Short mmCIF file of C-alpha atoms in Angstrom, two decimals:
data_model
loop_
_atom_site.label_atom_id
_atom_site.label_comp_id
_atom_site.label_asym_id
_atom_site.label_seq_id
_atom_site.Cartn_x
_atom_site.Cartn_y
_atom_site.Cartn_z
CA MET A 278 -30.05 30.51 5.71
CA SER A 279 -31.36 30.64 8.57
CA LEU A 280 -34.06 28.69 9.92
CA LYS A 281 -34.90 30.81 12.91
CA TRP A 282 -38.99 31.21 11.20
CA LEU A 283 -39.64 27.33 11.81
CA GLU A 284 -38.23 27.22 15.36
CA TRP A 285 -40.74 30.28 16.15
CA SER A 286 -43.91 28.41 13.73
CA GLN A 287 -42.86 25.78 15.97
CA LYS A 288 -42.92 27.07 19.20
CA LEU A 289 -46.21 29.10 18.75
CA GLN A 290 -47.36 26.23 17.46
CA ALA A 291 -46.48 24.05 20.67
CA ILE A 292 -47.90 26.79 23.00
CA ALA A 293 -51.38 26.61 20.94
CA GLN A 294 -51.42 23.32 20.80
CA THR A 295 -51.43 22.59 24.51
CA GLY A 296 -52.81 25.89 25.08
CA LEU A 297 -56.13 24.28 23.11
CA THR A 298 -55.79 21.20 24.79
CA TYR A 299 -56.16 22.50 28.75
CA THR A 300 -58.58 25.96 27.73
CA GLN A 301 -61.79 25.34 28.90
CA SER A 302 -62.12 29.28 28.10
CA PRO A 303 -64.03 30.64 25.30
CA TYR A 304 -61.71 33.43 25.63
CA ASP A 305 -58.57 31.43 25.36
CA ILE A 306 -59.32 29.34 22.63
CA GLU A 307 -59.29 32.06 20.25
CA ARG A 308 -56.12 33.49 21.10
CA TYR A 309 -54.88 30.32 21.03
CA GLN A 310 -56.51 29.48 17.54
CA GLN A 311 -55.05 32.56 16.77
CA ILE A 312 -51.33 31.74 17.71
CA ARG A 313 -52.22 28.68 15.86
CA GLN A 314 -52.82 31.33 12.72
CA ILE A 315 -50.62 33.40 12.89
CA ALA A 316 -47.57 29.85 12.42
CA ALA A 317 -49.18 28.58 10.05
CA GLU A 318 -48.77 32.40 8.14
CA ILE A 319 -44.79 31.64 9.05
CA MET A 320 -44.40 27.85 8.09
CA ALA A 321 -46.32 29.29 4.43
CA THR A 322 -44.96 32.03 4.29
CA TYR A 323 -41.39 30.63 3.95
CA ALA A 324 -42.74 27.44 3.01
CA HIS A 325 -43.88 28.73 0.24
CA GLU A 326 -47.48 27.72 0.62
CA THR A 327 -50.56 28.16 1.24
CA PRO A 328 -51.44 29.58 5.36
CA THR A 329 -55.27 28.02 5.25
CA TYR A 330 -52.85 24.75 3.54
CA VAL A 331 -50.96 24.74 6.74
CA TYR A 332 -53.38 26.08 9.58
CA ASP A 333 -55.51 22.71 8.94
CA LEU A 334 -51.74 20.83 9.15
CA LEU A 335 -51.42 22.14 12.23
CA ASN A 336 -55.18 21.79 13.65
CA LYS A 337 -55.07 18.32 13.02
CA GLU A 338 -52.60 18.23 16.20
CA GLU A 339 -53.88 17.45 18.84
CA GLY A 340 -53.46 17.56 22.88
CA TYR A 341 -49.89 18.31 24.60
CA ALA A 342 -47.44 19.34 22.39
CA THR A 343 -44.11 17.15 22.15
CA PRO A 344 -41.56 15.63 19.61
CA LYS A 345 -42.70 12.72 16.91
CA VAL A 346 -40.58 10.28 17.21
CA ASP A 347 -39.10 8.38 13.97
CA VAL A 348 -36.42 4.84 14.49
CA ARG A 349 -34.19 4.54 11.69
CA GLY A 350 -32.33 0.42 11.33
CA VAL A 351 -28.66 0.71 10.81
CA VAL A 352 -27.99 -2.73 9.88
CA PHE A 353 -24.28 -3.53 9.17
CA HIS A 354 -22.69 -6.78 6.91
CA ASN A 355 -19.90 -7.83 5.81
CA ASP A 356 -18.39 -3.50 6.22
CA GLN A 357 -21.85 -2.36 4.70
CA ILE A 358 -24.35 -0.43 6.08
CA LEU A 359 -28.51 -1.38 5.14
CA LEU A 360 -29.57 0.87 2.71
CA VAL A 361 -33.47 1.26 1.23
CA GLN A 362 -34.58 3.42 -1.99
CA GLU A 363 -36.60 5.55 -1.01
CA ARG A 364 -40.16 6.75 -4.07
CA GLU A 365 -40.58 9.46 -3.39
CA ASP A 366 -36.75 10.71 -3.71
CA GLY A 367 -35.28 8.80 -5.39
CA CYS A 368 -32.85 8.57 -3.23
CA TRP A 369 -31.48 6.29 -0.58
CA THR A 370 -32.33 5.57 2.96
CA LEU A 371 -32.27 3.96 6.44
CA PRO A 372 -34.75 1.78 6.69
CA GLY A 373 -37.04 3.20 9.20
CA GLY A 374 -39.84 5.71 9.78
CA TRP A 375 -42.44 7.33 13.22
CA VAL A 376 -43.51 4.99 15.61
CA ASP A 377 -47.40 4.02 16.17
CA VAL A 378 -49.36 4.82 18.53
CA GLY A 379 -49.15 1.93 20.86
CA GLU A 380 -45.47 0.75 19.26
CA SER A 381 -42.23 0.30 21.28
CA PRO A 382 -39.49 2.38 18.96
CA SER A 383 -38.18 -1.83 18.59
CA GLN A 384 -41.24 -3.07 17.68
CA ALA A 385 -41.34 0.11 15.63
CA VAL A 386 -37.83 -0.15 13.95
CA ILE A 387 -37.81 -3.58 13.42
CA ARG A 388 -41.29 -3.72 11.53
CA GLU A 389 -39.94 -0.94 9.45
CA VAL A 390 -36.70 -2.78 8.56
CA TYR A 391 -39.37 -5.21 7.20
CA GLU A 392 -41.79 -4.14 5.71
CA GLU A 393 -38.50 -1.50 3.65
CA SER A 394 -35.86 -3.89 3.60
CA GLY A 395 -38.10 -7.65 2.84
CA TYR A 396 -35.03 -8.41 5.91
CA GLN A 397 -36.96 -10.24 9.87
CA THR A 398 -33.77 -8.27 12.30
CA ARG A 399 -33.38 -8.08 16.32
CA ILE A 400 -32.14 -5.13 17.76
CA ILE A 401 -28.35 -5.86 19.42
CA LYS A 402 -28.62 -2.25 21.50
CA LEU A 403 -29.23 1.88 20.59
CA LEU A 404 -26.52 3.83 18.93
CA ALA A 405 -27.93 7.24 18.57
CA LEU A 406 -31.24 9.21 20.30
CA TYR A 407 -30.72 13.04 17.72
CA ASP A 408 -32.97 15.73 18.05
CA ARG A 409 -33.80 16.26 13.47
CA ASN A 410 -34.07 20.10 14.81
CA HIS A 411 -30.03 19.95 15.98
CA PRO A 412 -28.58 22.66 13.55
CA ARG A 413 -25.43 20.34 13.28
CA HIS A 414 -27.24 17.54 11.61
CA ASN A 415 -28.41 19.92 8.61
CA HIS A 416 -31.98 17.59 7.86
CA PRO A 417 -34.39 20.40 5.56
CA PRO A 418 -37.01 21.77 7.30
CA LEU A 419 -40.08 20.25 8.98
CA ARG A 420 -42.93 21.68 10.59
CA HIS A 421 -42.32 18.50 13.27
CA HIS A 422 -40.02 18.62 15.55
CA VAL A 423 -38.76 15.57 15.94
CA TYR A 424 -36.34 12.79 17.61
CA LYS A 425 -34.32 10.40 15.68
CA LEU A 426 -34.28 6.47 17.26
CA PHE A 427 -30.96 4.53 15.74
CA PHE A 428 -31.73 0.84 16.05
CA GLN A 429 -28.42 -1.30 15.20
CA CYS A 430 -29.49 -4.41 14.13
CA GLN A 431 -28.79 -7.62 13.19
CA ILE A 432 -30.31 -10.31 10.55
CA SER A 433 -31.83 -12.88 12.02
CA GLY A 434 -33.55 -14.11 8.16
CA GLY A 435 -35.91 -12.58 4.44
CA ASN A 436 -34.36 -11.00 1.13
CA ALA A 437 -33.59 -8.00 0.16
CA ALA A 438 -36.70 -6.87 -1.30
CA GLU A 439 -39.56 -4.05 -2.66
CA SER A 440 -42.19 -2.74 -0.96
CA THR A 441 -44.96 0.65 -1.82
CA GLU A 442 -42.28 2.47 0.14
CA THR A 443 -38.87 1.77 -1.59
CA ALA A 444 -37.74 1.03 -4.76
CA GLY A 445 -35.44 -1.15 -3.57
CA ALA A 446 -32.68 -3.07 -0.59
CA ALA A 447 -28.57 -3.14 -0.72
CA PHE A 448 -25.98 -3.17 1.37
CA PHE A 449 -23.03 -0.28 0.50
CA LYS A 450 -19.32 -0.15 1.80
CA GLU A 451 -18.52 3.76 3.91
CA GLN A 452 -16.90 5.20 0.78
CA GLU A 453 -19.77 4.13 -2.03
CA ILE A 454 -23.30 5.64 -0.38
CA PRO A 455 -25.66 7.12 -3.26
CA GLU A 456 -27.56 9.96 -2.82
CA LEU A 457 -29.08 9.97 0.13
CA SER A 458 -32.69 11.57 1.66
CA LEU A 459 -31.72 13.62 3.46
CA THR A 460 -35.16 14.50 5.44
CA ARG A 461 -34.60 11.21 7.06
CA VAL A 462 -31.06 10.95 7.06
CA VAL A 463 -27.43 12.73 6.09
CA PRO A 464 -24.28 11.85 5.57
CA SER A 465 -22.47 12.94 8.87
CA GLN A 466 -24.83 10.40 10.26
CA ILE A 467 -23.97 7.65 8.25
CA SER A 468 -20.36 8.28 9.06
CA ARG A 469 -20.77 8.38 12.49
CA LEU A 470 -22.83 4.91 12.69
CA PHE A 471 -19.89 3.07 11.03
CA ALA A 472 -17.50 5.68 14.17
CA HIS A 473 -19.91 3.14 16.01
CA TYR A 474 -19.40 0.07 13.95
CA ARG A 475 -16.45 0.01 14.94
CA HIS A 476 -15.92 0.60 18.56
CA PRO A 477 -19.21 -1.40 19.53
CA GLU A 478 -17.30 0.09 23.04
CA TRP A 479 -19.38 3.38 22.55
CA GLN A 480 -22.33 4.30 24.40
CA PRO A 481 -24.70 5.49 22.77
CA ASP A 482 -24.95 9.32 21.34
CA PHE A 483 -27.64 11.80 22.19
CA ASP A 484 -28.54 15.23 20.31
#
């Protein structure tokens, strides 16, 4: 299924959000609010949600519109990769999440790995920076435009543990990857990360 509707609605929302940030004209404010309403109606129609619900979500976004930043910790041990099981859908993913305001990406990934898996880690290198919205990644549609940063991490302490968001943490061989939470990570990304593990001389991927 084509996701052009999502691309169009995201662009309309970005125009509306940025316009509302800088304009002082009451006429332009009204126009940008109308553009946001159109974006909400497009998203609601194809996502099978109510326009009011989507508009309220979009209305919470303020400031110049830029992509959100998602970080993922890539932890290898004995040729296996660390995954955590999401309580939300019961599927597995690399530990990670949104970068908080005032927090660097490296701080965020160390925090997320610890919170979701119980392991303390240190950063080795950046393996990849991907545009989640790029068609080649095959993520399910999301209302946000997101950049995903994958950091290779090394365990420095801790033990596997559950959290409020995760029901467990475990290491898996490349041929034994369980069902993945596709909103967070997809099989092609896991395969590429294993390739990076086997080729530490590679430069980071992008886009």
